[in-house]
PDB file of C-alpha atoms and ligand atoms in Angstrom:
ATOM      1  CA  UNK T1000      97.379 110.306  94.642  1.00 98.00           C
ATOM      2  CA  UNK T1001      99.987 111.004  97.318  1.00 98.00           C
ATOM      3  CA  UNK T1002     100.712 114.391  98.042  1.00 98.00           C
ATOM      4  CA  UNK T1003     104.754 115.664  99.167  1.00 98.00           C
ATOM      5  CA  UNK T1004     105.335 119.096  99.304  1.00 98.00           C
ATOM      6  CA  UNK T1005     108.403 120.306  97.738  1.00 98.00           C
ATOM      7  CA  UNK T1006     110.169 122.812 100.467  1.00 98.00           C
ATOM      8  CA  UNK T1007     112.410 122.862 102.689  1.00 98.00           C
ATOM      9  CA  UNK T1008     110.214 125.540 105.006  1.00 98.00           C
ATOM     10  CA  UNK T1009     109.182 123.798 108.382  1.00 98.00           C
ATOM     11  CA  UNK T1010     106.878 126.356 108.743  1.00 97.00           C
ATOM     12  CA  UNK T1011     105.161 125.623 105.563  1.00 97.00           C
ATOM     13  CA  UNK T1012     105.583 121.589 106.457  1.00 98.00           C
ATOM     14  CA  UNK T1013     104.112 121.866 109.701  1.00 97.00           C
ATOM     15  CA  UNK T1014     100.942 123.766 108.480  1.00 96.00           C
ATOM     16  CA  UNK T1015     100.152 121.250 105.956  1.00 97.00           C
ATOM     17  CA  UNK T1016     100.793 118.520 108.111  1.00 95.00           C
ATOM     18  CA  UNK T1017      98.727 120.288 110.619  1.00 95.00           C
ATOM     19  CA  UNK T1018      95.785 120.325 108.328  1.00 95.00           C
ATOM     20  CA  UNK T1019      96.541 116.525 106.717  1.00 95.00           C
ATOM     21  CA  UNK T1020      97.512 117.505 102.842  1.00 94.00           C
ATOM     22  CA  UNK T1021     100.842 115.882 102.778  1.00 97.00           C
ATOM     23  CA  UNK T1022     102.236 113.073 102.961  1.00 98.00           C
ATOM     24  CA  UNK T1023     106.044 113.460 102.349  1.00 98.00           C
ATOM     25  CA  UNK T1024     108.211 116.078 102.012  1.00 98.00           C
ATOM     26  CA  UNK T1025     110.785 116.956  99.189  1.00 98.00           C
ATOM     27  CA  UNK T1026     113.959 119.047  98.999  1.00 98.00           C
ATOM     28  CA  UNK T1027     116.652 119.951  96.769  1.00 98.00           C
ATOM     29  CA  UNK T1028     120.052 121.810  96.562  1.00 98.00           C
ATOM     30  CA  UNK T1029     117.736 124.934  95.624  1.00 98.00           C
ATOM     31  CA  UNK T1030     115.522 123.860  98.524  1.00 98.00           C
ATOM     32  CA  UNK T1031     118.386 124.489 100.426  1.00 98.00           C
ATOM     33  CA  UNK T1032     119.544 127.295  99.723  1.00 98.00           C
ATOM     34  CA  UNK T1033     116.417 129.382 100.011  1.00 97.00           C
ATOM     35  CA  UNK T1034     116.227 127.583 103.953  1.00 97.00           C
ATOM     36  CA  UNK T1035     119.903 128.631 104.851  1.00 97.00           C
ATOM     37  CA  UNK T1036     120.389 125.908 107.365  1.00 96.00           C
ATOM     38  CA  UNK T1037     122.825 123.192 107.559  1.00 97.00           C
ATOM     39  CA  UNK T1038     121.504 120.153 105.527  1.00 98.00           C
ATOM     40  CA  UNK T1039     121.986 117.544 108.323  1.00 98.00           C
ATOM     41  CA  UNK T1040     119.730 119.601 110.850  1.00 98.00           C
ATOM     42  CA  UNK T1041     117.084 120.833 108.489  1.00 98.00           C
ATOM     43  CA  UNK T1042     116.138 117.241 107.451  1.00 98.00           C
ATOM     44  CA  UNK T1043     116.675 115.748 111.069  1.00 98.00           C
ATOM     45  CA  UNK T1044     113.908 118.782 111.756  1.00 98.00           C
ATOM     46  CA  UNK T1045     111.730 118.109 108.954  1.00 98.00           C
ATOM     47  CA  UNK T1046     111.484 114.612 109.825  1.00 98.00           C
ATOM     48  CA  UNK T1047     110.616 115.246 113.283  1.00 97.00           C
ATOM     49  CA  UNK T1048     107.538 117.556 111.887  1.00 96.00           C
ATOM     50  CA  UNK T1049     106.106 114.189 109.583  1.00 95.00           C
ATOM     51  CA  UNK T1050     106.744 110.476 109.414  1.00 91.00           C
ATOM     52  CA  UNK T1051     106.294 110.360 105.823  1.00 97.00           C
ATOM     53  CA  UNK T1052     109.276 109.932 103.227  1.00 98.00           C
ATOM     54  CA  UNK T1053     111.714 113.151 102.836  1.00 98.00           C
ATOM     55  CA  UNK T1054     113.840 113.453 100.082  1.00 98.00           C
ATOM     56  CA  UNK T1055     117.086 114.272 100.657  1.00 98.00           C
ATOM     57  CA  UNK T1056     119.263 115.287  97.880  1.00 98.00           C
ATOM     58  CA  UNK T1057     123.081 113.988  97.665  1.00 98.00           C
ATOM     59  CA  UNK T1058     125.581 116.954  96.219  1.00 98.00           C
ATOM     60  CA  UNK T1059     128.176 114.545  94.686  1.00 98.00           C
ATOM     61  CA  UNK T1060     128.467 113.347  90.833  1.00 98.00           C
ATOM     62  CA  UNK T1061     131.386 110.805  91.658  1.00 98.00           C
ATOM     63  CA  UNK T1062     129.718 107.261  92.606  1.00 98.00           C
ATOM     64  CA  UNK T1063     131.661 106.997  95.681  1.00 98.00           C
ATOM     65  CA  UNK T1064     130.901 110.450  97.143  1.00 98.00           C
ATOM     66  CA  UNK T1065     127.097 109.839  95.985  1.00 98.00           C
ATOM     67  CA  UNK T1066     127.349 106.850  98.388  1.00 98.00           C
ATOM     68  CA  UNK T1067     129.151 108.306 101.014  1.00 98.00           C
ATOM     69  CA  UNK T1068     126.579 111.161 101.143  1.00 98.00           C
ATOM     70  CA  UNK T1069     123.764 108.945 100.656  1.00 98.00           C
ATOM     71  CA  UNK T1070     124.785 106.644 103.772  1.00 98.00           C
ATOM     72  CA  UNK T1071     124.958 110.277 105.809  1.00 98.00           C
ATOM     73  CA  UNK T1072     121.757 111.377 104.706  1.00 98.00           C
ATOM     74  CA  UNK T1073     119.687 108.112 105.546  1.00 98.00           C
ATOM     75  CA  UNK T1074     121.392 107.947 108.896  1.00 98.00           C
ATOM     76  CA  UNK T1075     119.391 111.276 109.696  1.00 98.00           C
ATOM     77  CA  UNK T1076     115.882 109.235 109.952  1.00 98.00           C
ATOM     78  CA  UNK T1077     114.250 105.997 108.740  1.00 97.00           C
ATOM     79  CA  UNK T1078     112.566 107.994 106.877  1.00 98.00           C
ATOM     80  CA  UNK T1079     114.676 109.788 105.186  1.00 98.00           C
ATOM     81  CA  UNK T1080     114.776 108.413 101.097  1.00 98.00           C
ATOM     82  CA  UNK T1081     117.968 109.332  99.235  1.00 98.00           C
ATOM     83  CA  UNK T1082     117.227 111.629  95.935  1.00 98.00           C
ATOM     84  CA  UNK T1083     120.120 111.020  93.910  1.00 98.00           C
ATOM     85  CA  UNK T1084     120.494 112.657  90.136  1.00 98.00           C
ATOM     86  CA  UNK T1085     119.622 110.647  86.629  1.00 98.00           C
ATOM     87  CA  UNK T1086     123.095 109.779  85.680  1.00 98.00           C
ATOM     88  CA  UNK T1087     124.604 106.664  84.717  1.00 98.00           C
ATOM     89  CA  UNK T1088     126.425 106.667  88.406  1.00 98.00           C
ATOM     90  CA  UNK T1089     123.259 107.819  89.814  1.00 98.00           C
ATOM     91  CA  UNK T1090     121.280 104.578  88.682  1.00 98.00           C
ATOM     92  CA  UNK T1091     124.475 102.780  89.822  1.00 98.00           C
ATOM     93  CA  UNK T1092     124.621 104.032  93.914  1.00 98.00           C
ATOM     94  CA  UNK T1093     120.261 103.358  93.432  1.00 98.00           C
ATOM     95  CA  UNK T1094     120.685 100.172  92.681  1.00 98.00           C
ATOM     96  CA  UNK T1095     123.275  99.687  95.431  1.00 98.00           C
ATOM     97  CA  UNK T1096     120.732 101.328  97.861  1.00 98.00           C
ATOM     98  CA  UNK T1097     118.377 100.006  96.777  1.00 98.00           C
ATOM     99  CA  UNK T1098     120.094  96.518  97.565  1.00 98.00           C
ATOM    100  CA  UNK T1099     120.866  97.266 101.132  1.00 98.00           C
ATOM    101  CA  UNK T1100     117.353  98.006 101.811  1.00 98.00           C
ATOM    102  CA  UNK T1101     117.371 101.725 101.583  1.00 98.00           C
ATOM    103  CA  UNK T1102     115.038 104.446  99.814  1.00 98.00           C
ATOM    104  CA  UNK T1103     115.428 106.400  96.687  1.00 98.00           C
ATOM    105  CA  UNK T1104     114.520 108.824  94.420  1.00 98.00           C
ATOM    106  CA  UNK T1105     116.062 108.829  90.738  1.00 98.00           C
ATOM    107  CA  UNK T1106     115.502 112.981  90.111  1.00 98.00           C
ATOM    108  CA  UNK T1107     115.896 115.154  87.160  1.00 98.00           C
ATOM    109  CA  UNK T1108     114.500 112.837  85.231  1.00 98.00           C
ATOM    110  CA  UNK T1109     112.978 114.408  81.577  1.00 98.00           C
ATOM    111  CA  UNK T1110     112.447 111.261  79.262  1.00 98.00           C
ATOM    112  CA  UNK T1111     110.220 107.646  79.265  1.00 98.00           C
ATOM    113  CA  UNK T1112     113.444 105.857  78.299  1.00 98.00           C
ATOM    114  CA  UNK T1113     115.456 107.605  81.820  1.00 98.00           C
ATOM    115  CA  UNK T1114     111.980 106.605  83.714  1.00 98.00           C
ATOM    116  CA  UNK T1115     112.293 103.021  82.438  1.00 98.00           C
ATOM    117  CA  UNK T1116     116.080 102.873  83.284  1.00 98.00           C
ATOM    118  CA  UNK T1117     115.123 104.168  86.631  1.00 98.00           C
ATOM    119  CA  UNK T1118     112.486 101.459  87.580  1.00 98.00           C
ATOM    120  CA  UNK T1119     115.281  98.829  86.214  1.00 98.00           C
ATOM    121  CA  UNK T1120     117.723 100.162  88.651  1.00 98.00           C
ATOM    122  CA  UNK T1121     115.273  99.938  91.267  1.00 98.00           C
ATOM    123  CA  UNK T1122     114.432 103.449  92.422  1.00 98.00           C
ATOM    124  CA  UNK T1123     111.737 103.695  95.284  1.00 98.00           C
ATOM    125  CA  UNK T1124     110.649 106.905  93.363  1.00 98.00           C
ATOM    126  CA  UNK T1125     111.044 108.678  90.025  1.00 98.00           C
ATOM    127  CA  UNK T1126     110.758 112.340  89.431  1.00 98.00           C
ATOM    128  CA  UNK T1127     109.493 113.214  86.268  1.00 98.00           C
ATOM    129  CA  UNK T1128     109.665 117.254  85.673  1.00 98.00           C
ATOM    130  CA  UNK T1129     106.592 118.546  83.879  1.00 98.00           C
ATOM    131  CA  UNK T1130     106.885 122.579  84.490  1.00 98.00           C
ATOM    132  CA  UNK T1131     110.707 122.566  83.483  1.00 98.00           C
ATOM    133  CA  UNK T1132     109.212 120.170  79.787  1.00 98.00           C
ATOM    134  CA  UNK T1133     106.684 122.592  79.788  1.00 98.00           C
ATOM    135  CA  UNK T1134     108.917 125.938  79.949  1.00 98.00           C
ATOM    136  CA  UNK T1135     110.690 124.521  77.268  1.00 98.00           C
ATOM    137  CA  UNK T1136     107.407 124.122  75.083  1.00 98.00           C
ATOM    138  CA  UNK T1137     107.000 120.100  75.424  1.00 98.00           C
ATOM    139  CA  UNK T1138     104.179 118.801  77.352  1.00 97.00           C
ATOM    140  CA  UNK T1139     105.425 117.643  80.470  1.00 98.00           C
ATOM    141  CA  UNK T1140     102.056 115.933  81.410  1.00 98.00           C
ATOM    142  CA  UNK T1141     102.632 113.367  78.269  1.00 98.00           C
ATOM    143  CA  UNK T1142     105.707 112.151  80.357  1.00 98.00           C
ATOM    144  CA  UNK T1143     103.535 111.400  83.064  1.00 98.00           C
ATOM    145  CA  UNK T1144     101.234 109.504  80.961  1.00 98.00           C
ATOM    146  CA  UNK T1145     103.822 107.293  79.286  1.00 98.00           C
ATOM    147  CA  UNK T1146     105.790 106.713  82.328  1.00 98.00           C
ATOM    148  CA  UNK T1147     102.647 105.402  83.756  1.00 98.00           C
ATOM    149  CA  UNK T1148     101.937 103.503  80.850  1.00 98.00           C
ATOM    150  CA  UNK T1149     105.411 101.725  80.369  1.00 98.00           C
ATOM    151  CA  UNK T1150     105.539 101.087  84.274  1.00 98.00           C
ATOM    152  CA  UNK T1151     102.361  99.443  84.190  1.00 98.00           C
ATOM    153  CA  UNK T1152     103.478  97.460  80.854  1.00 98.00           C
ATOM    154  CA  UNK T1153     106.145  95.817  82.667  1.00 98.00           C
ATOM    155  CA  UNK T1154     104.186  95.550  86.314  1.00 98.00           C
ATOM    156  CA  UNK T1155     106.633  98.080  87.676  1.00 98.00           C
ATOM    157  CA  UNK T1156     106.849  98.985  91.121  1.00 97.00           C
ATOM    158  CA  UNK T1157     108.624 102.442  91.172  1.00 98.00           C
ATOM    159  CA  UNK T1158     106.401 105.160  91.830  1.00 98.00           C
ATOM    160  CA  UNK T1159     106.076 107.973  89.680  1.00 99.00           C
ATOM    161  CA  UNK T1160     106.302 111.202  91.706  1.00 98.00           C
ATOM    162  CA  UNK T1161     105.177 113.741  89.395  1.00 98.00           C
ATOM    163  CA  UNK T1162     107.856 117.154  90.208  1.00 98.00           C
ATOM    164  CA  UNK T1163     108.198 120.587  89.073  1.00 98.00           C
ATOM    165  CA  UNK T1164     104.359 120.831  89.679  1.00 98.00           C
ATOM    166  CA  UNK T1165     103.028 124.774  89.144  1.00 97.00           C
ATOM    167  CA  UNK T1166      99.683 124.802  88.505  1.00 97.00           C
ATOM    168  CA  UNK T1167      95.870 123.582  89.917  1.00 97.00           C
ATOM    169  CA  UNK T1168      95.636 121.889  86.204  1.00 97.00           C
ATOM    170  CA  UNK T1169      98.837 119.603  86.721  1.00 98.00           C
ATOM    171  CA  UNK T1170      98.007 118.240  90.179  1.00 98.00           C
ATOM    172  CA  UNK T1171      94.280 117.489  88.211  1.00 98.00           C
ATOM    173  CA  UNK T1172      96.290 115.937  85.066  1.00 98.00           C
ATOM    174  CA  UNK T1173      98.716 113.762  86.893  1.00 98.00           C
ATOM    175  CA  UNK T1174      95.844 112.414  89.109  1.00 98.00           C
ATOM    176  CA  UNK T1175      93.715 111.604  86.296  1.00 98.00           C
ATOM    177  CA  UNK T1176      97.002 109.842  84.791  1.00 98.00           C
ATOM    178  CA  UNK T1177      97.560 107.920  87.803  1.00 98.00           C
ATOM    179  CA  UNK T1178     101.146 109.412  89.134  1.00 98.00           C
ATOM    180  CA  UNK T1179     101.423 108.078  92.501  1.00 98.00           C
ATOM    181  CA  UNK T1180     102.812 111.007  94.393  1.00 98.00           C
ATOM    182  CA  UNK T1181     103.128 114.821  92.814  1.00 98.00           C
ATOM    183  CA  UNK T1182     105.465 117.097  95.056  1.00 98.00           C
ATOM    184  CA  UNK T1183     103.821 120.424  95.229  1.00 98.00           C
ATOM    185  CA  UNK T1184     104.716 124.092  96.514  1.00 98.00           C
ATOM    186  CA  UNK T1185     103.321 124.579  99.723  1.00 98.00           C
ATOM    187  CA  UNK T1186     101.453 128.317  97.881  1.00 97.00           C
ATOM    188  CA  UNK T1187     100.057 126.070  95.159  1.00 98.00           C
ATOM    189  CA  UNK T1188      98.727 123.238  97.810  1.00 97.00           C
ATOM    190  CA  UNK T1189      97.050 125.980  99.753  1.00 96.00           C
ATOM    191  CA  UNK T1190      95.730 127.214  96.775  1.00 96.00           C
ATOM    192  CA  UNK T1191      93.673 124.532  95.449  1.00 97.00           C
ATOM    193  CA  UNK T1192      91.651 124.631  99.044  1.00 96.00           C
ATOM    194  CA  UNK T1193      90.031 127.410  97.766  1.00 96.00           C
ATOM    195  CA  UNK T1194      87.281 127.845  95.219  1.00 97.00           C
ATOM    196  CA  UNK T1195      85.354 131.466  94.789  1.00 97.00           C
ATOM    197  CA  UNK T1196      81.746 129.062  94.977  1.00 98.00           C
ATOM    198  CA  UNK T1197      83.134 128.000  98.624  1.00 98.00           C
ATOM    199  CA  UNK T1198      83.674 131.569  99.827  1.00 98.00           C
ATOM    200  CA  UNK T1199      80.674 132.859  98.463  1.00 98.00           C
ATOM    201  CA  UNK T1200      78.389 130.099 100.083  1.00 98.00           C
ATOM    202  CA  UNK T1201      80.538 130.247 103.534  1.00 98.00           C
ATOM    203  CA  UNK T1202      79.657 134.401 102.784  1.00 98.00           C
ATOM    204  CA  UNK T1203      75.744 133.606 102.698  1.00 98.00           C
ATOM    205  CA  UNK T1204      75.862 131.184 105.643  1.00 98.00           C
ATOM    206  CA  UNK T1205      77.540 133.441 108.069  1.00 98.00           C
ATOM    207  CA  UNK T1206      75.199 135.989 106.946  1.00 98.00           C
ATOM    208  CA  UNK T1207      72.121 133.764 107.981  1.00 98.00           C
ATOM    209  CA  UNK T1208      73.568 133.009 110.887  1.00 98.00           C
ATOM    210  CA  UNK T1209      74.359 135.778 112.318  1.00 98.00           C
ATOM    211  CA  UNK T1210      70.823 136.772 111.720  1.00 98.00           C
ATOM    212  CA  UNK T1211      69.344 133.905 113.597  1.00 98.00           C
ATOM    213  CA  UNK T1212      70.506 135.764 116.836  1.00 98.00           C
ATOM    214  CA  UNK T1213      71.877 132.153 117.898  1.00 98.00           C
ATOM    215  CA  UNK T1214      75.453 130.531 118.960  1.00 97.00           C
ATOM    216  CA  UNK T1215      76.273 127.073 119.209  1.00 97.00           C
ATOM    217  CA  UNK T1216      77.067 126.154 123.106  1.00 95.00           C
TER     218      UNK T1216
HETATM  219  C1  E4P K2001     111.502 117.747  92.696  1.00 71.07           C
HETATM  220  O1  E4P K2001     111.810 116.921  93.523  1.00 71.07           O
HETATM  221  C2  E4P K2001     112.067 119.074  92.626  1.00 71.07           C
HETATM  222  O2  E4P K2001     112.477 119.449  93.921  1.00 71.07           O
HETATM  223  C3  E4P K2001     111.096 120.132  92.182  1.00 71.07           C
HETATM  224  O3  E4P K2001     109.809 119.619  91.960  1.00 71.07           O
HETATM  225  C4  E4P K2001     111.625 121.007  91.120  1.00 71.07           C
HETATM  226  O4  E4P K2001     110.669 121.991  90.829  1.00 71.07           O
HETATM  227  P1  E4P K2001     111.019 123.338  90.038  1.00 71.07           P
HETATM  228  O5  E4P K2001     111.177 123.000  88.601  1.00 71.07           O
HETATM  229  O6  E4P K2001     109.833 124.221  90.275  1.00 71.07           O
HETATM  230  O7  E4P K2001     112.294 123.861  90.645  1.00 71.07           O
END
């Protein structure tokens, strides 16, 4: 499973691209907002920091603006993939993208039916939102699983990008599923390096060590 971290934080980007986690980047409006940077720049930044896909999120709900924006956006980088909202003119600017060669990802997306229509449109990507299901008492991780199932029905090629990760159990869930990609907080990446067993047996080496009286030239 692919991992994208979901910020729009070069500092957090660089870091995890400095250590190999990631492999893409997403953002959102929300993204955005916590940055506090023109749009344009921040992506042209955050795709100078990794060569794998970025999201970029059109702001539009009128099919014309959606490809307007959409045209702006993937003139940034060539690796820039165009996150565009499940609506009806949503799947209708993906499929036009999608026909002139260009990269998307069908967001917001909460049902197996809006996956399927999503993979029929053509979307590179499909984001599937298990902690928002979840806060609202469904299991967002049985998305996953029938997304995955129907794509694989039907010899689908749309990848399911597993979103609105929180937790150490989700990232485990959707790779035992099979989601292709899950976007991630940078906090909750970082956290899954650790485990107390680690730190305790790094603890009893150093120890030893130092008690050897020896250093490594
Ligand atoms: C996905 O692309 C979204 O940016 C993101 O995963 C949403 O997560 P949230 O529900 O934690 O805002």
């Amino acid at each position: 499973m692919k991992f994208f971290v979901d910020t729009a934080d070069i500092a957090e980007i660089r870091e995890l691209q400095e250590a190999g986690i990631i492999d893409g980047v997403t953002t959102n409006p929300s993204l955005v907002l916590k940055a506090n940077r023109p749009i344009k720049e921040l992506l042209k930044e955050i795709c100078e920091v990794t060569d794998g896909p970025v999201s970029g999120e059109v702001a539009s709900i009128e099919l014309d603006d959606m490809m307007r924006e959409g045209k702006i956006l993937a003139d940034i980088a060539p690796n820039i993939v165009i996150k565009l909202p499940l609506t009806l003119n949503g799947l209708k600017a993906c499929k036009r993208f999608t026909q002139e060669g260009l990269n998307t990802n069908v967001t917001l997306c909460f049902s197996a039916n809006q996956a399927l229509l999503a993979a029929k449109a053509g979307a590179t990507y499909v984001s599937p939102f298990v902690g928002r299901l979840d806060d609202t008492n469904i299991d967002g991780m049985e998305l996953i699983a029938d997304i995955r199932q129907i794509y694989d029905n039907y010899g689908f090629d749309t990848q399911i990008l597993a979103a609105s990760i929180r937790t150490a159990n989700h990232i485990r869930e959707a790779a035992l599923i099979g989601a292709d990609v899950a976007t991630v907080p940078a906090a909750t990446l970082k956290a899954i390096v650790k485990h107390p067993l680690t730190d305790k047996g790094l603890d009893g080496f150093l120890a030893d060590w130092k008690s050897t009286g020896q250093t490594i030239e």
